[in-house]
Short mmCIF file of C-alpha atoms in Angstrom, two decimals:
data_model
loop_
_atom_site.label_atom_id
_atom_site.label_comp_id
_atom_site.label_asym_id
_atom_site.label_seq_id
_atom_site.Cartn_x
_atom_site.Cartn_y
_atom_site.Cartn_z
CA MET A 1 93.79 97.67 50.08
CA ASP A 2 95.79 95.03 52.01
CA SER A 3 98.93 96.47 50.46
CA LEU A 4 98.31 99.67 52.41
CA LYS A 5 97.80 98.07 55.83
CA THR A 6 101.30 99.13 56.92
CA PHE A 7 100.10 102.73 56.78
CA CYS A 8 96.65 102.38 58.38
CA GLU A 9 97.02 99.83 61.20
CA PHE A 10 98.13 100.48 64.79
CA PRO A 11 99.17 97.99 67.49
CA SER A 12 96.66 97.36 70.23
CA ILE A 13 98.56 96.89 73.48
CA GLY A 14 97.01 94.52 75.96
CA GLU A 15 98.37 92.27 78.68
CA SER A 16 100.13 89.94 76.25
CA GLN A 17 103.88 90.55 76.16
CA ASP A 18 104.74 88.57 73.03
CA HIS A 19 101.81 89.32 70.76
CA LEU A 20 100.17 92.53 69.59
CA ASN A 21 96.81 92.92 67.89
CA TRP A 22 96.62 95.38 65.01
CA ARG A 23 93.56 97.54 64.45
CA ARG A 24 92.75 99.38 61.21
CA ASP A 25 91.80 103.06 61.21
CA PRO A 26 89.02 103.64 58.60
CA ARG A 27 89.97 107.32 58.22
CA LEU A 28 93.44 106.39 57.02
CA VAL A 29 92.04 103.77 54.65
CA ARG A 30 89.97 106.49 52.97
CA TYR A 31 92.91 108.92 53.01
CA LEU A 32 95.15 106.46 51.14
CA ARG A 33 92.75 105.77 48.29
CA GLY A 34 94.44 106.21 44.95
CA LEU A 35 97.79 104.89 46.19
CA GLU A 36 96.97 101.17 45.97
CA ASP A 37 99.07 100.63 42.85
CA ARG A 38 102.26 102.03 44.39
CA SER A 39 104.94 100.16 46.33
CA LEU A 40 105.50 100.54 50.05
CA VAL A 41 108.64 102.60 49.46
CA GLN A 42 106.85 104.92 47.03
CA ILE A 43 103.93 105.43 49.41
CA ALA A 44 106.28 106.15 52.32
CA ASP A 45 108.20 108.65 50.18
CA VAL A 46 104.97 110.44 49.24
CA LEU A 47 103.79 110.65 52.84
CA VAL A 48 107.12 111.84 54.25
CA ASN A 49 107.22 114.60 51.64
CA ARG A 50 103.65 115.55 52.60
CA ILE A 51 104.38 115.97 56.28
CA CYS A 52 107.56 117.91 55.51
CA SER A 53 105.71 120.34 53.27
CA SER A 54 102.52 120.39 55.35
CA PRO A 55 103.19 119.61 59.03
CA THR A 56 99.51 120.22 59.88
CA ASP A 57 98.35 117.25 57.76
CA LYS A 58 97.30 115.06 60.68
CA LEU A 59 96.26 112.11 58.55
CA ALA A 60 99.62 111.98 56.77
CA CYS A 61 101.34 112.11 60.17
CA ALA A 62 99.12 109.26 61.39
CA CYS A 63 100.06 107.16 58.35
CA ILE A 64 103.77 107.67 59.04
CA THR A 65 103.20 106.82 62.71
CA ALA A 66 101.58 103.55 61.59
CA LEU A 67 104.58 102.85 59.33
CA LEU A 68 107.01 103.49 62.21
CA ALA A 69 104.92 101.21 64.45
CA HIS A 70 105.23 98.39 61.90
CA ILE A 71 108.99 98.95 61.68
CA LEU A 72 109.56 99.10 65.43
CA PHE A 73 106.92 96.62 66.59
CA SER A 74 107.66 93.82 64.16
CA THR A 75 108.52 90.43 65.65
CA PHE A 76 112.20 91.33 65.48
CA GLY A 77 111.54 94.79 66.92
CA ARG A 78 109.60 93.44 69.89
CA ALA A 79 112.34 90.88 70.60
CA ARG A 80 114.91 93.70 70.54
CA ILE A 81 112.85 95.87 72.92
CA ARG A 82 112.49 92.94 75.30
CA SER A 83 116.16 91.87 75.28
CA GLN A 84 117.89 95.25 75.09
CA ILE A 85 115.48 97.47 77.03
CA PHE A 86 112.99 95.54 79.14
CA ASN A 87 115.14 92.72 80.54
CA PRO A 88 117.93 95.04 81.79
CA LEU A 89 115.22 97.30 83.18
CA GLN A 90 114.11 94.58 85.59
CA TYR A 91 117.33 95.01 87.55
CA HIS A 92 116.35 98.62 88.23
CA SER A 93 112.60 98.52 88.73
CA THR A 94 109.86 95.92 88.96
CA GLN A 95 107.19 98.60 88.64
CA LEU A 96 107.22 98.83 84.84
CA GLU A 97 105.74 96.08 82.69
CA LEU A 98 106.58 95.39 79.06
CA ALA A 99 103.20 96.88 78.09
CA ASP A 100 104.33 100.14 79.75
CA ILE A 101 107.46 100.17 77.59
CA TYR A 102 105.33 99.63 74.48
CA GLN A 103 103.09 102.53 75.51
CA ILE A 104 106.06 104.86 75.98
CA ALA A 105 107.35 103.74 72.57
CA LEU A 106 104.05 104.57 70.88
CA ASP A 107 104.07 107.99 72.50
CA ILE A 108 107.56 108.62 71.07
CA ILE A 109 106.57 107.87 67.47
CA SER A 110 103.20 109.64 67.69
CA GLN A 111 105.01 112.85 66.67
CA PRO A 112 106.66 111.68 63.41
CA ILE A 113 107.83 115.17 62.36
CA GLN A 114 110.01 115.50 65.44
CA PHE A 115 111.01 111.85 65.26
CA LEU A 116 112.26 112.17 61.65
CA ALA A 117 113.72 115.68 62.09
CA ASN A 118 117.32 114.59 61.35
CA PHE A 119 116.56 111.84 58.84
CA GLN A 120 118.88 111.94 55.82
CA PRO A 121 117.63 109.34 53.30
CA ASP A 122 120.04 107.24 51.29
CA PRO A 123 119.10 107.69 47.60
CA ALA A 124 120.38 104.19 46.78
CA ASN A 125 118.04 102.51 49.30
CA TRP A 126 115.57 105.02 50.74
CA TYR A 127 113.46 102.61 52.78
CA ARG A 128 116.35 100.68 54.33
CA SER A 129 117.90 103.95 55.48
CA LEU A 130 114.53 104.85 57.08
CA VAL A 131 114.45 101.54 58.97
CA ARG A 132 118.06 101.94 60.11
CA TYR A 133 117.52 105.55 61.24
CA SER A 134 114.24 104.71 63.02
CA ASN A 135 115.75 101.87 65.04
CA TYR A 136 118.79 103.94 66.03
CA ARG A 137 116.81 107.04 67.05
CA PHE A 138 114.05 105.05 68.71
CA ASP A 139 116.46 103.21 71.03
CA ARG A 140 117.99 106.42 72.27
CA LEU A 141 114.72 108.30 72.69
CA LEU A 142 113.18 105.37 74.54
CA ILE A 143 116.14 105.10 76.93
CA ASP A 144 116.10 108.86 77.53
CA ARG A 145 112.36 108.73 78.27
CA ILE A 146 112.86 105.87 80.73
CA ARG A 147 115.74 107.71 82.40
CA SER A 148 113.43 110.70 82.92
CA LEU A 149 111.28 108.61 85.25
CA PRO A 150 112.32 109.45 88.84
CA GLU A 151 112.81 105.84 89.93
CA LEU A 152 114.86 104.96 86.84
CA SER A 153 117.45 107.71 86.71
CA GLY A 154 120.23 105.12 86.72
CA PHE A 155 118.90 102.96 83.90
CA LYS A 156 121.74 101.88 81.59
CA ARG A 157 124.20 104.16 83.42
CA THR A 158 127.37 102.93 85.06
CA ASN A 159 128.01 103.68 88.72
CA LEU A 160 130.56 106.25 87.62
CA GLY A 161 127.95 107.79 85.34
CA LEU A 162 125.61 108.11 88.30
CA LEU A 163 128.38 109.70 90.37
CA ALA A 164 128.99 112.27 87.66
CA ARG A 165 125.31 113.29 87.73
CA THR A 166 124.90 113.30 91.51
CA SER A 167 124.75 116.63 93.31
CA PRO A 168 127.03 117.23 96.34
CA ARG A 169 123.98 117.45 98.59
CA ARG A 170 122.60 114.09 97.45
CA MET A 171 126.06 112.53 97.69
CA LYS A 172 126.36 113.71 101.28
CA THR A 173 122.90 112.34 102.09
CA ALA A 174 123.75 108.95 100.55
CA LEU A 175 127.08 108.69 102.35
CA THR A 176 125.55 109.76 105.67
CA HIS A 177 122.82 107.18 105.16
CA GLN A 178 125.63 104.63 104.66
CA GLY A 179 127.12 105.60 108.03
CA GLU A 180 130.02 107.83 106.95
CA ARG A 181 130.93 110.59 109.40
CA ASP A 182 133.49 113.29 110.18
CA LEU A 183 136.90 113.19 108.42
CA ARG A 184 136.04 110.15 106.28
CA LEU A 185 132.86 111.84 105.02
CA GLU A 186 134.75 115.05 104.22
CA GLN A 187 137.37 113.06 102.30
CA LEU A 188 134.78 111.22 100.19
CA LEU A 189 132.85 114.41 99.40
CA LEU A 190 136.03 116.12 98.22
CA LEU A 191 136.91 113.11 96.07
CA HIS A 192 133.43 113.18 94.55
CA GLN A 193 133.75 116.88 93.71
CA CYS A 194 137.16 116.28 92.11
CA LEU A 195 135.67 113.45 90.03
CA VAL A 196 132.89 115.74 88.76
CA ASP A 197 135.43 118.45 87.91
CA THR A 198 137.69 115.99 86.09
CA ILE A 199 134.81 114.62 84.05
CA GLY A 200 133.73 118.19 83.26
CA VAL A 201 137.02 118.91 81.46
CA ASP A 202 136.95 115.58 79.58
CA GLU A 203 139.77 114.05 81.59
CA PHE A 204 137.80 111.07 82.86
CA ASP A 205 135.77 108.48 80.92
CA THR A 206 132.96 107.11 83.07
CA ARG A 207 132.17 104.22 80.72
CA ASN A 208 135.66 102.82 80.27
CA PRO A 209 138.11 104.50 82.66
CA GLN A 210 141.81 103.95 82.00
CA PRO A 211 144.81 104.35 84.39
CA VAL A 212 145.52 107.78 82.94
CA HIS A 213 142.02 108.92 83.90
CA TYR A 214 142.58 107.95 87.52
CA ASP A 215 145.95 109.74 87.37
CA ASN A 216 144.12 112.89 86.28
CA LEU A 217 141.65 112.45 89.14
CA SER A 218 144.47 111.90 91.64
CA ALA A 219 146.26 115.05 90.48
CA ARG A 220 143.06 117.05 90.83
CA TYR A 221 142.47 115.65 94.32
CA ILE A 222 146.01 116.39 95.53
CA GLU A 223 145.65 119.94 94.23
CA GLN A 224 142.35 120.48 96.09
CA CYS A 225 143.39 118.95 99.43
CA GLU A 226 146.60 120.94 99.71
CA GLY A 227 146.97 122.08 103.28
CA VAL A 228 144.23 119.70 104.46
CA ASP A 229 144.94 116.31 106.01
CA LEU A 230 142.78 114.28 103.60
CA ALA A 231 145.49 112.51 101.65
CA ILE A 232 144.85 109.23 99.79
CA ASP A 233 147.81 106.87 99.81
CA ASP A 234 147.89 105.50 96.25
CA ARG A 235 145.98 104.95 93.03
CA ALA A 236 144.58 101.58 94.16
CA THR A 237 143.04 103.18 97.25
CA LEU A 238 141.61 106.01 95.15
CA ILE A 239 140.03 103.55 92.68
CA GLN A 240 138.59 101.57 95.56
CA LEU A 241 137.01 104.69 97.10
CA VAL A 242 135.53 105.79 93.76
CA LYS A 243 133.96 102.37 93.21
CA TYR A 244 132.66 102.42 96.77
CA MET A 245 130.93 105.78 96.24
CA GLY A 246 129.45 104.51 92.98
CA ALA A 247 127.94 101.53 94.78
CA VAL A 248 126.66 103.80 97.58
CA ILE A 249 124.82 106.14 95.24
CA ARG A 250 123.45 103.20 93.23
CA ASN A 251 122.05 101.58 96.37
CA TYR A 252 120.70 104.91 97.59
CA LEU A 253 118.82 105.64 94.35
CA GLN A 254 117.75 102.03 93.78
CA PRO A 255 117.84 100.21 97.13
CA GLN A 256 118.06 96.45 96.99
CA PRO A 257 115.34 94.40 98.68
CA ASP A 258 116.20 93.52 102.25
CA THR A 259 116.08 90.06 103.78
CA LEU A 260 113.73 89.51 106.69
CA ASP A 261 116.29 87.52 108.70
CA ARG A 262 118.80 90.39 108.81
CA SER A 263 119.65 91.67 112.29
CA ILE A 264 118.62 95.28 112.89
CA GLU A 265 121.99 95.82 114.61
CA SER A 266 124.84 95.29 112.15
CA ASN A 267 127.37 94.47 114.86
CA HIS A 268 125.16 92.15 116.90
CA ALA A 269 124.19 88.87 115.23
CA GLN A 270 121.88 87.80 118.07
CA SER A 271 119.76 90.94 118.15
CA THR A 272 116.19 91.36 116.85
CA VAL A 273 115.74 90.51 113.16
CA LEU A 274 113.47 92.36 110.75
CA ILE A 275 110.82 89.64 110.69
CA ASP A 276 110.32 90.13 114.44
CA LEU A 277 109.10 93.66 113.73
CA ILE A 278 106.22 92.51 111.52
CA PRO A 279 102.99 92.47 113.55
CA ASP A 280 101.13 89.19 113.97
CA LEU A 281 98.03 89.57 111.80
CA ARG A 282 96.22 86.90 113.76
CA GLU A 283 96.49 89.05 116.86
CA CYS A 284 95.22 92.06 114.89
CA HIS A 285 92.19 90.10 113.70
CA HIS A 286 91.50 88.86 117.22
CA GLN A 287 91.64 92.45 118.47
CA LEU A 288 89.32 93.44 115.65
CA GLU A 289 86.73 90.82 116.57
CA SER A 290 86.81 91.77 120.25
CA GLN A 291 86.68 95.53 119.71
CA LEU A 292 84.31 95.80 116.76
CA LEU A 293 81.07 95.18 118.62
CA LYS A 294 77.68 94.72 117.07
CA GLN A 295 76.37 97.64 119.09
CA ASP A 296 78.78 100.00 117.32
CA VAL A 297 77.50 98.76 113.97
CA VAL A 298 73.89 99.21 115.09
CA GLU A 299 74.58 102.80 116.14
CA LEU A 300 76.10 103.66 112.77
CA SER A 301 73.42 101.76 110.84
CA ASN A 302 70.70 103.84 112.52
CA LYS A 303 72.22 106.86 110.77
CA LEU A 304 72.15 105.26 107.31
CA ALA A 305 70.09 106.81 104.55
CA ILE A 306 67.06 104.73 103.63
CA ASP A 307 68.59 103.82 100.24
CA SER A 308 71.73 102.36 101.86
CA ASP A 309 69.71 100.60 104.57
CA ARG A 310 67.45 98.99 101.97
CA LEU A 311 70.44 97.96 99.86
CA LEU A 312 72.14 96.19 102.78
CA MET A 313 68.87 94.55 103.79
CA PHE A 314 68.54 93.02 100.34
CA PHE A 315 72.11 91.69 100.37
CA TYR A 316 72.42 90.51 103.97
CA GLY A 317 68.81 90.13 105.14
CA LEU A 318 67.07 88.45 102.22
CA GLU A 319 70.43 87.37 100.75
CA LEU A 320 69.62 88.45 97.21
CA THR A 321 72.31 88.16 94.54
CA GLN A 322 73.73 91.20 92.76
CA VAL A 323 71.48 90.51 89.77
CA GLU A 324 68.38 90.20 91.98
CA VAL A 325 69.19 93.41 93.85
CA GLY A 326 69.63 95.17 90.53
CA VAL A 327 66.17 94.01 89.40
CA GLU A 328 64.53 95.29 92.59
CA LEU A 329 66.35 98.64 92.43
CA ASP A 330 66.07 99.17 88.65
CA CYS A 331 69.84 99.15 88.06
CA ASP A 332 72.41 96.75 86.65
CA GLN A 333 74.28 94.34 88.90
CA SER A 334 77.58 96.23 88.70
CA THR A 335 75.86 99.38 89.97
CA ALA A 336 74.30 97.43 92.83
CA LYS A 337 77.72 96.01 93.75
CA ARG A 338 79.43 99.42 93.60
CA ARG A 339 76.76 100.98 95.81
CA ARG A 340 77.11 98.18 98.36
CA ASP A 341 80.92 98.34 98.37
CA ARG A 342 80.89 102.13 98.70
CA CYS A 343 78.47 101.91 101.64
CA LEU A 344 80.60 99.26 103.40
CA ARG A 345 83.80 101.24 102.90
CA GLN A 346 82.24 104.32 104.44
CA LEU A 347 80.89 102.32 107.37
CA ALA A 348 84.30 100.67 107.85
CA THR A 349 86.00 104.07 107.86
CA ASP A 350 83.53 105.40 110.43
CA LEU A 351 84.03 102.31 112.59
CA HIS A 352 87.79 102.73 112.40
CA CYS A 353 87.51 106.31 113.65
CA LYS A 354 85.34 105.09 116.52
CA THR A 355 87.30 101.98 117.50
CA PHE A 356 90.94 102.46 116.35
CA ARG A 357 91.47 106.19 116.85
CA ASP A 358 95.27 106.07 117.09
CA GLU A 359 95.96 103.52 114.36
CA ASP A 360 96.43 104.26 110.66
CA LEU A 361 93.76 102.83 108.39
CA SER A 362 95.76 100.54 106.11
CA VAL A 363 94.21 98.68 103.19
CA GLU A 364 94.57 95.41 105.12
CA LEU A 365 92.77 96.79 108.18
CA LEU A 366 90.02 98.34 106.03
CA ASN A 367 89.38 95.00 104.29
CA SER A 368 89.34 93.20 107.65
CA ILE A 369 86.74 95.61 109.02
CA ILE A 370 84.62 95.17 105.88
CA ASP A 371 84.77 91.37 106.21
CA ARG A 372 83.73 91.68 109.86
CA LEU A 373 80.91 94.05 108.88
CA LYS A 374 79.49 91.53 106.43
CA LEU A 375 79.29 88.87 109.14
CA ILE A 376 77.60 91.26 111.56
CA TYR A 377 75.06 92.40 108.97
CA GLU A 378 74.15 88.82 108.13
CA ASP A 379 72.99 88.46 111.75
CA LEU A 380 71.71 92.00 112.16
CA TYR A 381 69.22 92.06 109.29
CA ALA A 382 68.11 88.48 109.89
CA GLU A 383 67.30 89.42 113.48
CA LEU A 384 65.47 92.54 112.36
CA LEU A 385 63.32 90.65 109.86
CA LEU A 386 62.56 88.01 112.47
CA ALA A 387 61.51 90.71 114.94
CA ILE A 388 59.10 92.12 112.35
CA PHE A 389 57.68 88.65 111.76
CA LYS A 390 57.17 88.00 115.48
CA LEU A 391 55.51 91.36 115.93
CA ILE A 392 52.96 90.46 113.25
CA VAL A 393 52.30 87.13 114.92
CA ASP A 394 51.80 88.74 118.33
CA ASP A 395 49.44 91.38 116.90
CA ASP A 396 46.94 89.01 115.33
CA VAL A 397 47.37 85.31 116.01
CA ASN A 398 43.87 84.31 114.81
CA SER A 399 44.12 85.62 111.27
CA ILE A 400 47.83 85.13 110.70
CA LYS A 401 47.75 81.71 109.04
CA SER A 402 46.09 82.88 105.84
CA SER A 403 47.79 86.24 105.43
CA ILE A 404 51.24 86.00 107.04
CA ALA A 405 53.17 86.58 103.84
CA ASP A 406 51.08 89.58 102.80
CA LEU A 407 51.41 91.18 106.23
CA PHE A 408 55.14 90.49 106.43
CA ILE A 409 55.85 91.91 102.99
CA GLU A 410 53.64 94.92 103.68
CA ARG A 411 55.60 95.63 106.87
CA ILE A 412 58.95 95.30 105.03
CA GLU A 413 57.79 97.67 102.32
CA ARG A 414 56.66 100.19 104.93
CA GLN A 415 59.87 99.79 106.98
CA TRP A 416 62.17 100.45 103.99
CA GLN A 417 59.82 102.62 101.90
CA PHE A 418 59.84 100.20 99.01
CA ASN A 419 57.59 98.06 96.85
CA PHE A 420 58.81 94.61 95.79
CA LYS A 421 58.68 93.89 92.07
CA PRO A 422 55.82 91.39 91.45
CA THR A 423 57.00 87.81 90.81
CA GLN A 424 60.67 88.74 91.32
CA MET A 425 63.15 87.01 93.60
CA GLY A 426 62.91 89.59 96.36
CA LEU A 427 59.25 88.70 96.88
CA THR A 428 59.97 84.97 96.71
CA LYS A 429 62.82 85.13 99.22
CA ALA A 430 60.82 87.28 101.63
CA THR A 431 58.16 84.56 101.62
CA ALA A 432 60.80 81.83 102.01
CA PHE A 433 62.23 83.70 104.99
CA ILE A 434 58.97 83.17 106.89
CA THR A 435 59.00 79.44 106.22
CA LEU A 436 62.60 79.08 107.35
CA ARG A 437 62.17 81.20 110.47
CA SER A 438 58.83 79.82 111.65
CA PRO A 439 58.59 76.01 111.69
CA GLN A 440 55.05 76.18 113.09
CA PHE A 441 53.91 77.68 109.76
CA SER A 442 56.10 75.66 107.43
CA GLN A 443 53.18 73.42 106.37
CA VAL A 444 50.82 76.31 105.73
CA ALA A 445 50.17 77.21 102.10
CA ILE A 446 51.25 80.79 101.91
CA SER A 447 50.13 82.86 98.99
CA SER A 448 51.58 86.17 98.09
#
């Protein structure tokens, strides 16, 4: 059955960029039974004929998809994708990872009938012609799919190619954004329209323009600006303006990262630089600490549902771990963590509305409020537990020494409508809390 693995294994795409794991589909293994004694070329021929005669045969299509994956995702294939597709892509966008390119590639070959629609096999070497066709078609389909992404419309296109596909409205927006105005703007827009017209009648090659192509463009421009004072002096000036517009539209569609030491006024080197506009986070945090008062947290906490109040008490009062909270609440630790994080995010949002009414709630500010909340709750619940303990002591000083832990735990259970799990850490830490908070009873043997 190992001879059939090319037709029943698919690449598993993870974070690794240079290595793929292959997983076997048991359904395809069963589907291919009876073909073990045939060669790879013979099996591929059988399967291609099957999907041509019966396009609804999903298992045959899956086998061909696996074959195409082995052809395109071989060591050589991955190196080609990286060097010819992914590396040039990094000049256009840092948003896509190599794993994203692999995923797009798999999506392309997941419809093998469409992928092989124009395949004309070479009778002398059927399989080699399949490999050659697959690589050729795959490259072009992959590039077209990448170009369809909004942020990558210029991928593997020259500046002239971008100009040819740019609408007059977008060209005007890009030029205006660049600072062009009045007669100069009108001249450039007319030149752009003439370039589009010249390309439309096959008189201009955007990939490898020759002098004759610029002559054709110049003739078209002179014809269009007749009677209008928008003349361009010579061919060199025209070429310079065309290249300038190409760079403008490239930078507009794919802006280059700015430097923080650039002056915000282009004609004034001593003016404010961009880095001066970035707020001082230390000042923001200081404002946060001074404005986010404990009283505000107390007011919001009084409105908490008992489940959320109990959850925060476990984490920040008794300082239980996620695992220990999960044991007490009959849930796994990840659920306990999610519930805590969700509660803190909601509290942070409410505090923001109360304290920073006119300021947007950024991710950084939200995280800062949550960090501040955690510090406040560490004090808040400790103080609340201590107040409960002192109340018990004040109620019955004579009998407290022998039953302090029982009374304290009973009061906690009543306060938060909860029963500690026997012999679990919540019970142990509640007892330890008394010892830590009341030195006068630290030598007393406390039984729970």
